[in-house]
Amino acid sequence: FSRIQETLKRIYDAYPGEKSMKVYGRSTRKKPLTGLRIGNPEKVVGLIGTVHAGESGPELFLSAMENIVKECPELLDEVGIAVLPSVNADGREDMVLGYPHYVRCNPNQVDLNRNFDASWEEIDYTYGLNTSILGSATYRGPYPGSEDETQAVMSFIDDIRPKVIFDGHCLASICSDCFLTAKSAKDDSAFNDLGKKFCTAYTKGFRDVEKEGIRYVFGCTAGSVPAYAYEKYRIPAFDMEFRPVKDEARERSCINGNTTFDLLDEFIEYHTKGIVHVLELLKEM
């Protein structure tokens, strides 16, 4: 957690233009959940990390953000980036201190990606688990927005009003260009046409889109970040999951908690390029 805070401050200090850094809320154990925005506040790409503690976020998104500040700061005169890097900060710190290699819920045993006020009353059975039962790894909480971390994300989105949101998932600090959006958005053709444009741009950082296409899936359940962003604001939002890029066996090592620094560096480069493509698209809109 301290390294994440230090990195946010370093990026903030390095960028000379329009910027803000503020605490959007507190974790269950009262860690400050700090968000950073750099660049044009009117056209912002939103990045959210570790809603599930054992999944991806700060290592990719903060590194990509820092690369963009160094390599193409002039782009940020036209468009902006905002990041809330580690939502489930308590669970992530537990893992650092020696808990099992994968923690999903916050200290109240709530799956934050089921806790948002978006069709929350619908019970979901993904993974064969019941979201209404305390003790389930997908427990939605006692009521919508019950968790401090959820409230912080809602404050972040409401303050930043990003044009698109990418939310890191998968496992062990790695996610790819597999984009899951709200199931409730399936029949909204205008929304999905826009969403696919953003996902196509991001995918260009990973692969040849003409040959391999994009992976755009209606996979996000009630109470998730993408469902909330869609139902409240009509913002295209995506959980980013696993999709092989070059060597599936090697890349899948992240799912077993065996991410290497070399693999992480490769994925930081993919995400940097992908976010730049999204920013360039947004610049033209």
mmCIF file of C-alpha atoms in Angstrom:
data_model
loop_
_atom_site.group_PDB
_atom_site.id
_atom_site.type_symbol
_atom_site.label_atom_id
_atom_site.label_comp_id
_atom_site.label_asym_id
_atom_site.label_seq_id
_atom_site.Cartn_x
_atom_site.Cartn_y
_atom_site.Cartn_z
ATOM 1 C CA PHE A 1 0.000 0.000 0.000
ATOM 2 C CA SER A 2 2.808 2.427 0.836
ATOM 3 C CA ARG A 3 4.456 1.800 -2.548
ATOM 4 C CA ILE A 4 1.192 2.539 -4.334
ATOM 5 C CA GLN A 5 0.890 5.834 -2.454
ATOM 6 C CA GLU A 6 4.494 6.717 -3.287
ATOM 7 C CA THR A 7 3.962 5.953 -6.969
ATOM 8 C CA LEU A 8 0.829 8.117 -7.131
ATOM 9 C CA LYS A 9 2.786 11.006 -5.608
ATOM 10 C CA ARG A 10 5.710 10.469 -8.009
ATOM 11 C CA ILE A 11 3.440 10.580 -11.075
ATOM 12 C CA TYR A 12 1.609 13.614 -9.717
ATOM 13 C CA ASP A 13 4.888 15.469 -9.165
ATOM 14 C CA ALA A 14 6.280 14.469 -12.581
ATOM 15 C CA TYR A 15 3.339 15.776 -14.604
ATOM 16 C CA PRO A 16 3.460 19.582 -14.988
ATOM 17 C CA GLY A 17 -0.010 20.129 -16.433
ATOM 18 C CA GLU A 18 -3.621 19.987 -15.230
ATOM 19 C CA LYS A 19 -3.942 17.408 -12.438
ATOM 20 C CA SER A 20 -5.593 16.487 -9.162
ATOM 21 C CA MET A 21 -4.992 13.918 -6.452
ATOM 22 C CA LYS A 22 -7.535 13.301 -3.729
ATOM 23 C CA VAL A 23 -8.840 10.734 -1.282
ATOM 24 C CA TYR A 24 -12.197 9.374 -2.488
ATOM 25 C CA GLY A 25 -12.937 7.336 0.602
ATOM 26 C CA ARG A 26 -11.486 4.851 3.058
ATOM 27 C CA SER A 27 -11.112 1.104 3.084
ATOM 28 C CA THR A 28 -12.786 -1.023 5.744
ATOM 29 C CA ARG A 29 -9.619 -0.660 7.831
ATOM 30 C CA LYS A 30 -9.464 3.068 7.065
ATOM 31 C CA LYS A 31 -6.702 3.195 4.477
ATOM 32 C CA PRO A 32 -7.104 6.291 2.279
ATOM 33 C CA LEU A 33 -8.254 5.320 -1.209
ATOM 34 C CA THR A 34 -6.451 7.913 -3.285
ATOM 35 C CA GLY A 35 -7.218 8.671 -6.918
ATOM 36 C CA LEU A 36 -5.082 10.584 -9.398
ATOM 37 C CA ARG A 37 -6.167 12.473 -12.514
ATOM 38 C CA ILE A 38 -3.737 13.985 -15.012
ATOM 39 C CA GLY A 39 -4.460 15.836 -18.234
ATOM 40 C CA ASN A 40 -7.626 17.335 -19.710
ATOM 41 C CA PRO A 41 -10.451 16.848 -17.181
ATOM 42 C CA GLU A 42 -13.144 17.053 -19.888
ATOM 43 C CA LYS A 43 -12.122 13.884 -21.753
ATOM 44 C CA VAL A 44 -10.913 11.279 -19.268
ATOM 45 C CA VAL A 45 -10.186 7.557 -19.466
ATOM 46 C CA GLY A 46 -10.898 5.957 -16.072
ATOM 47 C CA LEU A 47 -8.823 3.088 -14.668
ATOM 48 C CA ILE A 48 -9.842 1.102 -11.562
ATOM 49 C CA GLY A 49 -7.687 -1.578 -9.942
ATOM 50 C CA THR A 50 -7.996 -4.490 -7.507
ATOM 51 C CA VAL A 51 -11.710 -4.431 -6.835
ATOM 52 C CA HIS A 52 -10.785 -8.064 -6.168
ATOM 53 C CA ALA A 53 -7.618 -7.957 -4.090
ATOM 54 C CA GLY A 54 -5.887 -10.886 -5.788
ATOM 55 C CA GLU A 55 -6.386 -9.516 -9.269
ATOM 56 C CA SER A 56 -4.836 -6.707 -11.315
ATOM 57 C CA GLY A 57 -4.595 -2.960 -11.078
ATOM 58 C CA PRO A 58 -1.793 -0.802 -9.710
ATOM 59 C CA GLU A 59 1.161 -2.662 -11.191
ATOM 60 C CA LEU A 60 -0.261 -2.284 -14.706
ATOM 61 C CA PHE A 61 -2.212 0.962 -14.592
ATOM 62 C CA LEU A 62 0.200 3.097 -12.567
ATOM 63 C CA SER A 63 3.149 1.879 -14.624
ATOM 64 C CA ALA A 64 1.308 2.626 -17.871
ATOM 65 C CA MET A 65 0.321 6.062 -16.581
ATOM 66 C CA GLU A 66 3.912 6.847 -15.647
ATOM 67 C CA ASN A 67 5.106 5.709 -19.089
ATOM 68 C CA ILE A 68 2.593 7.993 -20.810
ATOM 69 C CA VAL A 69 3.705 10.984 -18.727
ATOM 70 C CA LYS A 70 7.295 10.313 -19.805
ATOM 71 C CA GLU A 71 6.718 9.361 -23.439
ATOM 72 C CA CYS A 72 3.774 11.435 -24.714
ATOM 73 C CA PRO A 73 2.839 14.166 -22.236
ATOM 74 C CA GLU A 74 1.591 16.381 -25.077
ATOM 75 C CA LEU A 75 -1.325 13.973 -25.598
ATOM 76 C CA LEU A 76 -2.517 14.861 -22.109
ATOM 77 C CA ASP A 77 -3.154 18.442 -23.212
ATOM 78 C CA GLU A 78 -6.107 17.048 -25.181
ATOM 79 C CA VAL A 79 -7.277 14.099 -23.067
ATOM 80 C CA GLY A 80 -6.809 12.817 -19.521
ATOM 81 C CA ILE A 81 -6.333 9.688 -17.429
ATOM 82 C CA ALA A 82 -7.709 9.043 -13.957
ATOM 83 C CA VAL A 83 -6.839 6.058 -11.789
ATOM 84 C CA LEU A 84 -8.137 4.605 -8.528
ATOM 85 C CA PRO A 85 -5.417 1.979 -8.350
ATOM 86 C CA SER A 86 -6.234 -0.325 -5.428
ATOM 87 C CA VAL A 87 -9.849 -0.418 -4.263
ATOM 88 C CA ASN A 88 -9.590 -3.531 -2.087
ATOM 89 C CA ALA A 89 -6.490 -2.187 -0.370
ATOM 90 C CA ASP A 90 -6.972 -4.222 2.810
ATOM 91 C CA GLY A 91 -7.190 -7.542 1.004
ATOM 92 C CA ARG A 92 -4.181 -6.710 -1.147
ATOM 93 C CA GLU A 93 -2.122 -5.837 1.932
ATOM 94 C CA ASP A 94 -3.183 -9.114 3.583
ATOM 95 C CA MET A 95 -1.781 -10.968 0.589
ATOM 96 C CA VAL A 96 1.491 -9.049 0.776
ATOM 97 C CA LEU A 97 1.785 -10.024 4.436
ATOM 98 C CA GLY A 98 1.377 -13.712 3.746
ATOM 99 C CA TYR A 99 -2.275 -14.668 3.313
ATOM 100 C CA PRO A 100 -3.203 -17.223 0.608
ATOM 101 C CA HIS A 101 -2.250 -16.231 -2.916
ATOM 102 C CA TYR A 102 -5.797 -15.139 -3.833
ATOM 103 C CA VAL A 103 -8.103 -12.903 -1.809
ATOM 104 C CA ARG A 104 -11.369 -11.811 -3.430
ATOM 105 C CA CYS A 105 -13.538 -10.108 -0.804
ATOM 106 C CA ASN A 106 -12.967 -7.199 1.539
ATOM 107 C CA PRO A 107 -12.567 -7.748 5.325
ATOM 108 C CA ASN A 108 -16.371 -7.810 5.707
ATOM 109 C CA GLN A 109 -16.458 -10.837 3.353
ATOM 110 C CA VAL A 110 -18.196 -8.780 0.655
ATOM 111 C CA ASP A 111 -17.397 -9.154 -3.040
ATOM 112 C CA LEU A 112 -17.144 -5.484 -3.983
ATOM 113 C CA ASN A 113 -17.909 -6.283 -7.627
ATOM 114 C CA ARG A 114 -21.393 -7.383 -6.553
ATOM 115 C CA ASN A 115 -22.047 -4.543 -4.085
ATOM 116 C CA PHE A 116 -22.874 -1.628 -6.393
ATOM 117 C CA ASP A 117 -26.369 -0.192 -6.729
ATOM 118 C CA ALA A 118 -27.119 -1.711 -10.133
ATOM 119 C CA SER A 119 -29.928 -4.310 -10.163
ATOM 120 C CA TRP A 120 -28.367 -5.370 -6.845
ATOM 121 C CA GLU A 121 -31.504 -7.246 -5.772
ATOM 122 C CA GLU A 122 -30.982 -9.860 -8.513
ATOM 123 C CA ILE A 123 -29.343 -13.000 -7.098
ATOM 124 C CA ASP A 124 -26.553 -14.323 -9.309
ATOM 125 C CA TYR A 125 -25.115 -17.850 -9.391
ATOM 126 C CA THR A 126 -21.892 -17.351 -11.358
ATOM 127 C CA TYR A 127 -19.219 -19.933 -10.405
ATOM 128 C CA GLY A 128 -22.024 -21.933 -8.770
ATOM 129 C CA LEU A 129 -22.078 -19.444 -5.886
ATOM 130 C CA ASN A 130 -25.045 -17.538 -4.446
ATOM 131 C CA THR A 131 -24.502 -13.786 -4.130
ATOM 132 C CA SER A 132 -27.076 -13.459 -1.338
ATOM 133 C CA ILE A 133 -25.302 -15.766 1.141
ATOM 134 C CA LEU A 134 -22.712 -14.472 3.605
ATOM 135 C CA GLY A 135 -19.665 -16.724 3.289
ATOM 136 C CA SER A 136 -20.020 -17.064 -0.472
ATOM 137 C CA ALA A 137 -16.994 -15.700 -2.332
ATOM 138 C CA THR A 138 -19.424 -13.613 -4.390
ATOM 139 C CA TYR A 139 -21.517 -12.313 -1.455
ATOM 140 C CA ARG A 140 -23.115 -9.019 -2.533
ATOM 141 C CA GLY A 141 -23.297 -7.507 0.951
ATOM 142 C CA PRO A 142 -26.259 -6.612 3.208
ATOM 143 C CA TYR A 143 -27.479 -3.783 0.946
ATOM 144 C CA PRO A 144 -26.278 -1.950 -2.184
ATOM 145 C CA GLY A 145 -23.290 0.291 -1.578
ATOM 146 C CA SER A 146 -22.850 -1.036 1.955
ATOM 147 C CA GLU A 147 -19.049 -1.082 1.775
ATOM 148 C CA ASP A 148 -16.675 1.826 2.260
ATOM 149 C CA GLU A 149 -14.670 0.757 -0.789
ATOM 150 C CA THR A 150 -17.787 0.723 -2.967
ATOM 151 C CA GLN A 151 -18.619 4.230 -1.827
ATOM 152 C CA ALA A 152 -15.105 5.362 -2.778
ATOM 153 C CA VAL A 153 -15.459 3.994 -6.313
ATOM 154 C CA MET A 154 -18.840 5.695 -6.714
ATOM 155 C CA SER A 155 -17.327 8.993 -5.536
ATOM 156 C CA PHE A 156 -14.450 8.576 -7.982
ATOM 157 C CA ILE A 157 -16.763 7.945 -10.946
ATOM 158 C CA ASP A 158 -19.100 10.760 -9.981
ATOM 159 C CA ASP A 159 -16.208 13.222 -9.628
ATOM 160 C CA ILE A 160 -14.226 12.229 -12.719
ATOM 161 C CA ARG A 161 -17.128 11.351 -15.059
ATOM 162 C CA PRO A 162 -14.849 9.379 -17.377
ATOM 163 C CA LYS A 163 -15.841 8.712 -20.968
ATOM 164 C CA VAL A 164 -14.868 5.054 -20.545
ATOM 165 C CA ILE A 165 -13.746 2.862 -17.619
ATOM 166 C CA PHE A 166 -11.367 -0.097 -17.628
ATOM 167 C CA ASP A 167 -11.367 -2.223 -14.473
ATOM 168 C CA GLY A 168 -8.465 -4.644 -13.864
ATOM 169 C CA HIS A 169 -9.339 -8.266 -13.081
ATOM 170 C CA CYS A 170 -7.908 -11.730 -13.962
ATOM 171 C CA LEU A 171 -5.238 -12.813 -11.433
ATOM 172 C CA ALA A 172 -1.833 -12.018 -9.975
ATOM 173 C CA SER A 173 -1.314 -8.532 -11.426
ATOM 174 C CA ILE A 174 -2.015 -9.479 -15.062
ATOM 175 C CA CYS A 175 -5.074 -8.843 -17.216
ATOM 176 C CA SER A 176 -5.496 -8.811 -20.965
ATOM 177 C CA ASP A 177 -7.714 -7.445 -23.730
ATOM 178 C CA CYS A 178 -10.776 -9.529 -22.838
ATOM 179 C CA PHE A 179 -13.497 -6.986 -22.106
ATOM 180 C CA LEU A 180 -16.553 -7.910 -20.033
ATOM 181 C CA THR A 181 -19.361 -5.380 -19.924
ATOM 182 C CA ALA A 182 -22.763 -5.277 -18.251
ATOM 183 C CA LYS A 183 -25.202 -8.042 -19.138
ATOM 184 C CA SER A 184 -27.941 -5.433 -18.796
ATOM 185 C CA ALA A 185 -26.441 -3.500 -21.753
ATOM 186 C CA LYS A 186 -26.809 -6.365 -24.237
ATOM 187 C CA ASP A 187 -29.656 -4.843 -26.237
ATOM 188 C CA ASP A 188 -28.342 -1.253 -26.241
ATOM 189 C CA SER A 189 -26.849 -1.105 -29.720
ATOM 190 C CA ALA A 190 -25.691 2.531 -29.592
ATOM 191 C CA PHE A 191 -23.940 1.940 -26.256
ATOM 192 C CA ASN A 192 -22.216 -1.179 -27.547
ATOM 193 C CA ASP A 193 -21.134 0.439 -30.804
ATOM 194 C CA LEU A 194 -19.307 3.047 -28.728
ATOM 195 C CA GLY A 195 -17.959 0.446 -26.306
ATOM 196 C CA LYS A 196 -16.558 -1.651 -29.147
ATOM 197 C CA LYS A 197 -14.708 1.368 -30.530
ATOM 198 C CA PHE A 198 -12.945 1.847 -27.191
ATOM 199 C CA CYS A 199 -12.176 -1.861 -26.866
ATOM 200 C CA THR A 200 -10.849 -2.046 -30.415
ATOM 201 C CA ALA A 201 -8.487 0.824 -29.631
ATOM 202 C CA TYR A 202 -7.244 -0.847 -26.432
ATOM 203 C CA THR A 203 -6.820 -4.195 -28.197
ATOM 204 C CA LYS A 204 -4.425 -2.570 -30.677
ATOM 205 C CA GLY A 205 -1.925 -2.422 -27.835
ATOM 206 C CA PHE A 206 -1.983 -6.221 -27.584
ATOM 207 C CA ARG A 207 -2.378 -7.640 -31.092
ATOM 208 C CA ASP A 208 -3.302 -7.210 -34.760
ATOM 209 C CA VAL A 209 -7.013 -6.460 -34.523
ATOM 210 C CA GLU A 210 -7.582 -7.119 -38.223
ATOM 211 C CA LYS A 211 -6.391 -10.708 -37.801
ATOM 212 C CA GLU A 212 -7.595 -11.550 -34.287
ATOM 213 C CA GLY A 213 -10.534 -9.232 -33.617
ATOM 214 C CA ILE A 214 -11.714 -8.038 -30.217
ATOM 215 C CA ARG A 215 -13.188 -9.979 -27.309
ATOM 216 C CA TYR A 216 -16.301 -8.134 -26.121
ATOM 217 C CA VAL A 217 -18.449 -10.146 -23.721
ATOM 218 C CA PHE A 218 -21.695 -9.442 -21.856
ATOM 219 C CA GLY A 219 -20.375 -11.017 -18.685
ATOM 220 C CA CYS A 220 -20.739 -8.527 -15.815
ATOM 221 C CA THR A 221 -23.440 -9.277 -13.289
ATOM 222 C CA ALA A 222 -25.767 -7.177 -11.176
ATOM 223 C CA GLY A 223 -23.868 -5.111 -8.624
ATOM 224 C CA SER A 224 -20.649 -4.894 -10.650
ATOM 225 C CA VAL A 225 -18.710 -1.765 -11.590
ATOM 226 C CA PRO A 226 -19.651 -2.050 -15.298
ATOM 227 C CA ALA A 227 -23.332 -2.577 -14.434
ATOM 228 C CA TYR A 228 -23.270 0.472 -12.153
ATOM 229 C CA ALA A 229 -21.478 2.663 -14.713
ATOM 230 C CA TYR A 230 -23.984 1.626 -17.385
ATOM 231 C CA GLU A 231 -27.187 1.841 -15.378
ATOM 232 C CA LYS A 232 -26.389 5.144 -13.633
ATOM 233 C CA TYR A 233 -24.325 7.059 -16.198
ATOM 234 C CA ARG A 234 -24.371 5.088 -19.495
ATOM 235 C CA ILE A 235 -20.569 5.057 -19.326
ATOM 236 C CA PRO A 236 -18.965 2.154 -21.211
ATOM 237 C CA ALA A 237 -17.124 0.145 -18.561
ATOM 238 C CA PHE A 238 -15.252 -3.132 -18.747
ATOM 239 C CA ASP A 239 -13.795 -5.766 -16.457
ATOM 240 C CA MET A 240 -10.549 -6.858 -18.110
ATOM 241 C CA GLU A 241 -9.935 -10.596 -17.938
ATOM 242 C CA PHE A 242 -7.481 -13.098 -19.469
ATOM 243 C CA ARG A 243 -6.837 -13.524 -23.184
ATOM 244 C CA PRO A 244 -3.612 -15.059 -24.485
ATOM 245 C CA VAL A 245 -1.355 -12.776 -26.486
ATOM 246 C CA LYS A 246 1.699 -14.762 -27.640
ATOM 247 C CA ASP A 247 2.335 -17.774 -25.396
ATOM 248 C CA GLU A 248 -0.772 -18.972 -23.577
ATOM 249 C CA ALA A 249 0.988 -21.486 -21.315
ATOM 250 C CA ARG A 250 3.513 -18.905 -20.167
ATOM 251 C CA GLU A 251 0.937 -16.165 -19.710
ATOM 252 C CA ARG A 252 -1.449 -18.435 -17.802
ATOM 253 C CA SER A 253 1.208 -18.749 -15.098
ATOM 254 C CA CYS A 254 -0.352 -15.583 -13.656
ATOM 255 C CA ILE A 255 -3.523 -17.534 -12.868
ATOM 256 C CA ASN A 256 -1.495 -19.847 -10.620
ATOM 257 C CA GLY A 257 0.086 -16.897 -8.814
ATOM 258 C CA ASN A 258 3.370 -17.247 -10.685
ATOM 259 C CA THR A 259 3.642 -13.932 -12.509
ATOM 260 C CA THR A 260 7.267 -13.021 -13.221
ATOM 261 C CA PHE A 261 8.767 -9.564 -13.552
ATOM 262 C CA ASP A 262 9.497 -10.247 -17.233
ATOM 263 C CA LEU A 263 5.863 -11.168 -17.860
ATOM 264 C CA LEU A 264 4.658 -8.150 -15.934
ATOM 265 C CA ASP A 265 6.941 -5.871 -17.951
ATOM 266 C CA GLU A 266 5.512 -7.260 -21.195
ATOM 267 C CA PHE A 267 1.968 -6.595 -20.043
ATOM 268 C CA ILE A 268 2.815 -3.097 -18.834
ATOM 269 C CA GLU A 269 3.980 -2.391 -22.389
ATOM 270 C CA TYR A 270 0.754 -3.822 -23.864
ATOM 271 C CA HIS A 271 -1.386 -1.733 -21.525
ATOM 272 C CA THR A 272 0.642 1.413 -22.134
ATOM 273 C CA LYS A 273 0.130 1.077 -25.883
ATOM 274 C CA GLY A 274 -3.531 0.165 -25.447
ATOM 275 C CA ILE A 275 -4.298 3.165 -23.239
ATOM 276 C CA VAL A 276 -2.481 5.475 -25.671
ATOM 277 C CA HIS A 277 -4.676 4.154 -28.504
ATOM 278 C CA VAL A 278 -7.786 4.812 -26.393
ATOM 279 C CA LEU A 279 -6.586 8.335 -25.605
ATOM 280 C CA GLU A 280 -5.935 9.008 -29.297
ATOM 281 C CA LEU A 281 -9.435 7.798 -30.153
ATOM 282 C CA LEU A 282 -10.978 9.927 -27.422
ATOM 283 C CA LYS A 283 -9.024 12.939 -28.657
ATOM 284 C CA GLU A 284 -10.856 12.717 -31.984
ATOM 285 C CA MET A 285 -14.331 12.411 -30.442
#
